[in-house]
GROMACS .gro file of C-alpha atoms in nm:
model
  147
    1MET     CA    1 -13.993  -2.248  -0.434
    2ALA     CA    2 -13.863  -1.915  -0.554
    3ARG     CA    3 -13.556  -1.894  -0.769
    4PRO     CA    4 -13.288  -1.644  -0.665
    5GLY     CA    5 -13.297  -1.327  -0.859
    6PRO     CA    6 -13.014  -1.211  -1.083
    7ASN     CA    7 -12.894  -0.971  -0.812
    8LEU     CA    8 -12.832  -1.252  -0.555
    9LEU     CA    9 -12.604  -1.460  -0.777
   10PRO     CA   10 -12.308  -1.216  -0.793
   11ALA     CA   11 -12.328  -1.168  -0.414
   12ALA     CA   12 -12.302  -1.546  -0.361
   13LEU     CA   13 -12.002  -1.567  -0.591
   14THR     CA   14 -11.836  -1.280  -0.407
   15MET     CA   15 -11.883  -1.455  -0.070
   16LEU     CA   16 -11.726  -1.775  -0.207
   17ALA     CA   17 -11.431  -1.592  -0.360
   18THR     CA   18 -11.364  -1.369  -0.058
   19PRO     CA   19 -11.167  -1.626   0.151
   20ILE     CA   20 -10.943  -1.702  -0.147
   21LEU     CA   21 -10.872  -1.333  -0.205
   22LEU     CA   22 -10.804  -1.269   0.163
   23GLY     CA   23 -10.550  -1.552   0.185
   24SER     CA   24 -10.355  -1.449  -0.124
   25GLY     CA   25 -10.202  -1.140   0.038
   26ASP     CA   26 -10.086  -1.310   0.362
   27PRO     CA   27  -9.712  -1.327   0.425
   28PRO     CA   28  -9.557  -1.676   0.408
   29SER     CA   29  -9.622  -1.870   0.727
   30GLN     CA   30  -9.353  -2.016   0.951
   31VAL     CA   31  -9.230  -2.371   0.900
   32GLN     CA   32  -9.449  -2.629   1.066
   33TYR     CA   33  -9.329  -2.971   1.173
   34ALA     CA   34  -9.522  -3.298   1.174
   35GLN     CA   35  -9.445  -3.642   1.306
   36ILE     CA   36  -9.499  -3.964   1.114
   37THR     CA   37  -9.491  -4.309   1.271
   38ILE     CA   38  -9.412  -4.598   1.038
   39ARG     CA   39  -9.508  -4.943   1.156
   40GLU     CA   40  -9.366  -5.254   0.999
   41ARG     CA   41  -9.581  -5.559   0.931
   42VAL     CA   42  -9.409  -5.891   0.870
   43ILE     CA   43  -9.586  -6.194   0.728
   44LEU     CA   44  -9.387  -6.506   0.650
   45ARG     CA   45  -9.474  -6.721   0.351
   46VAL     CA   46  -9.382  -7.079   0.437
   47PRO     CA   47  -9.330  -7.295   0.128
   48ARG     CA   48  -9.422  -7.661   0.142
   49SER     CA   49  -9.126  -7.887   0.083
   50PRO     CA   50  -9.156  -8.180  -0.158
   51MET     CA   51  -9.263  -8.508  -0.001
   52PRO     CA   52  -8.960  -8.680   0.152
   53ALA     CA   53  -8.878  -9.047   0.112
   54VAL     CA   54  -8.939  -9.098   0.485
   55THR     CA   55  -9.307  -9.133   0.570
   56ALA     CA   56  -9.470  -8.934   0.849
   57SER     CA   57  -9.542  -9.252   1.049
   58ARG     CA   58  -9.168  -9.295   1.113
   59TRP     CA   59  -9.158  -8.994   1.345
   60LYS     CA   60  -9.207  -9.010   1.719
   61GLU     CA   61  -9.386  -8.720   1.886
   62ARG     CA   62  -9.277  -8.581   2.219
   63LYS     CA   63  -9.343  -8.265   2.414
   64GLY     CA   64  -9.261  -7.963   2.204
   65PRO     CA   65  -9.191  -7.597   2.264
   66ARG     CA   66  -9.464  -7.341   2.321
   67CYS     CA   67  -9.300  -7.104   2.070
   68ILE     CA   68  -9.053  -7.131   1.784
   69ALA     CA   69  -8.839  -6.854   1.637
   70ALA     CA   70  -8.971  -6.727   1.306
   71GLN     CA   71  -8.614  -6.706   1.171
   72ALA     CA   72  -8.573  -7.081   1.226
   73LEU     CA   73  -8.848  -7.177   0.977
   74ALA     CA   74  -8.715  -7.351   0.667
   75GLY     CA   75  -9.029  -7.512   0.521
   76ALA     CA   76  -9.334  -7.727   0.587
   77LEU     CA   77  -9.462  -8.071   0.497
   78PRO     CA   78  -9.816  -8.203   0.503
   79GLY     CA   79  -9.860  -8.400   0.824
   80GLU     CA   80 -10.129  -8.629   0.941
   81ALA     CA   81 -10.486  -8.499   0.947
   82GLY     CA   82 -10.514  -8.181   1.153
   83SER     CA   83 -10.143  -8.106   1.163
   84VAL     CA   84  -9.854  -7.956   0.967
   85ASP     CA   85  -9.492  -8.067   1.003
   86ILE     CA   86  -9.264  -7.763   1.017
   87VAL     CA   87  -8.901  -7.809   0.913
   88LEU     CA   88  -8.660  -7.589   1.104
   89SER     CA   89  -8.314  -7.479   0.999
   90GLY     CA   90  -8.069  -7.748   1.102
   91GLY     CA   91  -8.308  -8.028   0.999
   92LYS     CA   92  -8.517  -8.048   1.317
   93ARG     CA   93  -8.891  -8.091   1.283
   94VAL     CA   94  -9.187  -7.970   1.483
   95ARG     CA   95  -9.546  -8.077   1.430
   96ALA     CA   96  -9.806  -7.801   1.462
   97LYS     CA   97 -10.127  -7.959   1.590
   98LEU     CA   98 -10.421  -7.757   1.465
   99ALA     CA   99 -10.731  -7.688   1.673
  100ARG     CA  100 -10.948  -7.823   1.389
  101ALA     CA  101 -10.890  -7.983   1.052
  102CYS     CA  102 -10.773  -7.725   0.800
  103ARG     CA  103 -10.824  -7.890   0.463
  104GLN     CA  104 -10.719  -7.589   0.253
  105ILE     CA  105 -10.355  -7.645   0.352
  106ASP     CA  106 -10.357  -7.959   0.135
  107TYR     CA  107 -10.471  -7.765  -0.174
  108TYR     CA  108 -10.214  -7.487  -0.180
  109SER     CA  109  -9.837  -7.502  -0.204
  110SER     CA  110  -9.778  -7.265   0.086
  111PHE     CA  111  -9.936  -7.085   0.379
  112TYR     CA  112  -9.872  -6.770   0.581
  113ILE     CA  113  -9.775  -6.716   0.944
  114ARG     CA  114  -9.748  -6.373   1.104
  115PRO     CA  115  -9.505  -6.385   1.397
  116GLY     CA  116  -9.572  -6.183   1.710
  117ALA     CA  117  -9.384  -5.866   1.803
  118ASP     CA  118  -9.124  -6.084   1.978
  119GLY     CA  119  -9.033  -6.265   1.652
  120GLN     CA  120  -9.177  -6.593   1.780
  121ILE     CA  121  -9.458  -6.812   1.649
  122CYS     CA  122  -9.651  -6.942   1.948
  123ALA     CA  123  -9.924  -7.200   1.996
  124ASP     CA  124 -10.261  -7.059   2.107
  125ARG     CA  125 -10.156  -6.717   1.977
  126ASP     CA  126 -10.042  -6.713   1.612
  127PRO     CA  127 -10.265  -6.882   1.353
  128ILE     CA  128 -10.171  -7.028   1.016
  129ARG     CA  129 -10.344  -6.856   0.724
  130THR     CA  130 -10.395  -7.046   0.402
  131ARG     CA  131 -10.369  -6.882   0.063
  132GLY     CA  132 -10.742  -6.944   0.023
  133GLY     CA  133 -10.820  -6.728   0.328
  134ALA     CA  134 -10.886  -6.991   0.595
  135VAL     CA  135 -10.750  -6.932   0.945
  136CYS     CA  136 -10.618  -7.239   1.127
  137GLU     CA  137 -10.541  -7.200   1.498
  138ILE     CA  138 -10.227  -7.376   1.627
  139GLU     CA  139 -10.324  -7.571   1.938
  140LYS     CA  140  -9.973  -7.693   2.032
  141PHE     CA  141  -9.632  -7.784   1.896
  142ARG     CA  142  -9.490  -8.136   1.923
  143ALA     CA  143  -9.120  -8.211   1.869
  144LEU     CA  144  -9.054  -8.490   1.618
  145SER     CA  145  -8.766  -8.735   1.633
  146PRO     CA  146  -8.694  -9.034   1.407
  147ARG     CA  147  -8.799  -9.371   1.547
   0.00000   0.00000   0.00000
């Protein structure tokens, strides 16, 4: 392979520098406008409440809502295997039945839920995410009432 001669090197440098030199004498350009779209992403961190004096077996399950408002979440308690008891503002409780056992919820003090665009957390749509990275699908919600 032949090396470029000494006469080719200045020509190459001139070709590289030419666009810079041509642009330096241009008059200032007109103002250009751009559009930026900012999207907000909300993820709720739900803290686990300390264990209450009332045991989980003293709650009666009945048909629950399909969705709950994300603003109504106040905390969570460990439920029976494969479920999480969610405490709502006002003291009401809802049990989130999980599609499969999610053991990582027991190891961490909180978990994450990302509500939908409507501000609701819905069964069969919005999963629970543990701090360890596991994804636990919510199968259904059951309303809890004291026995």
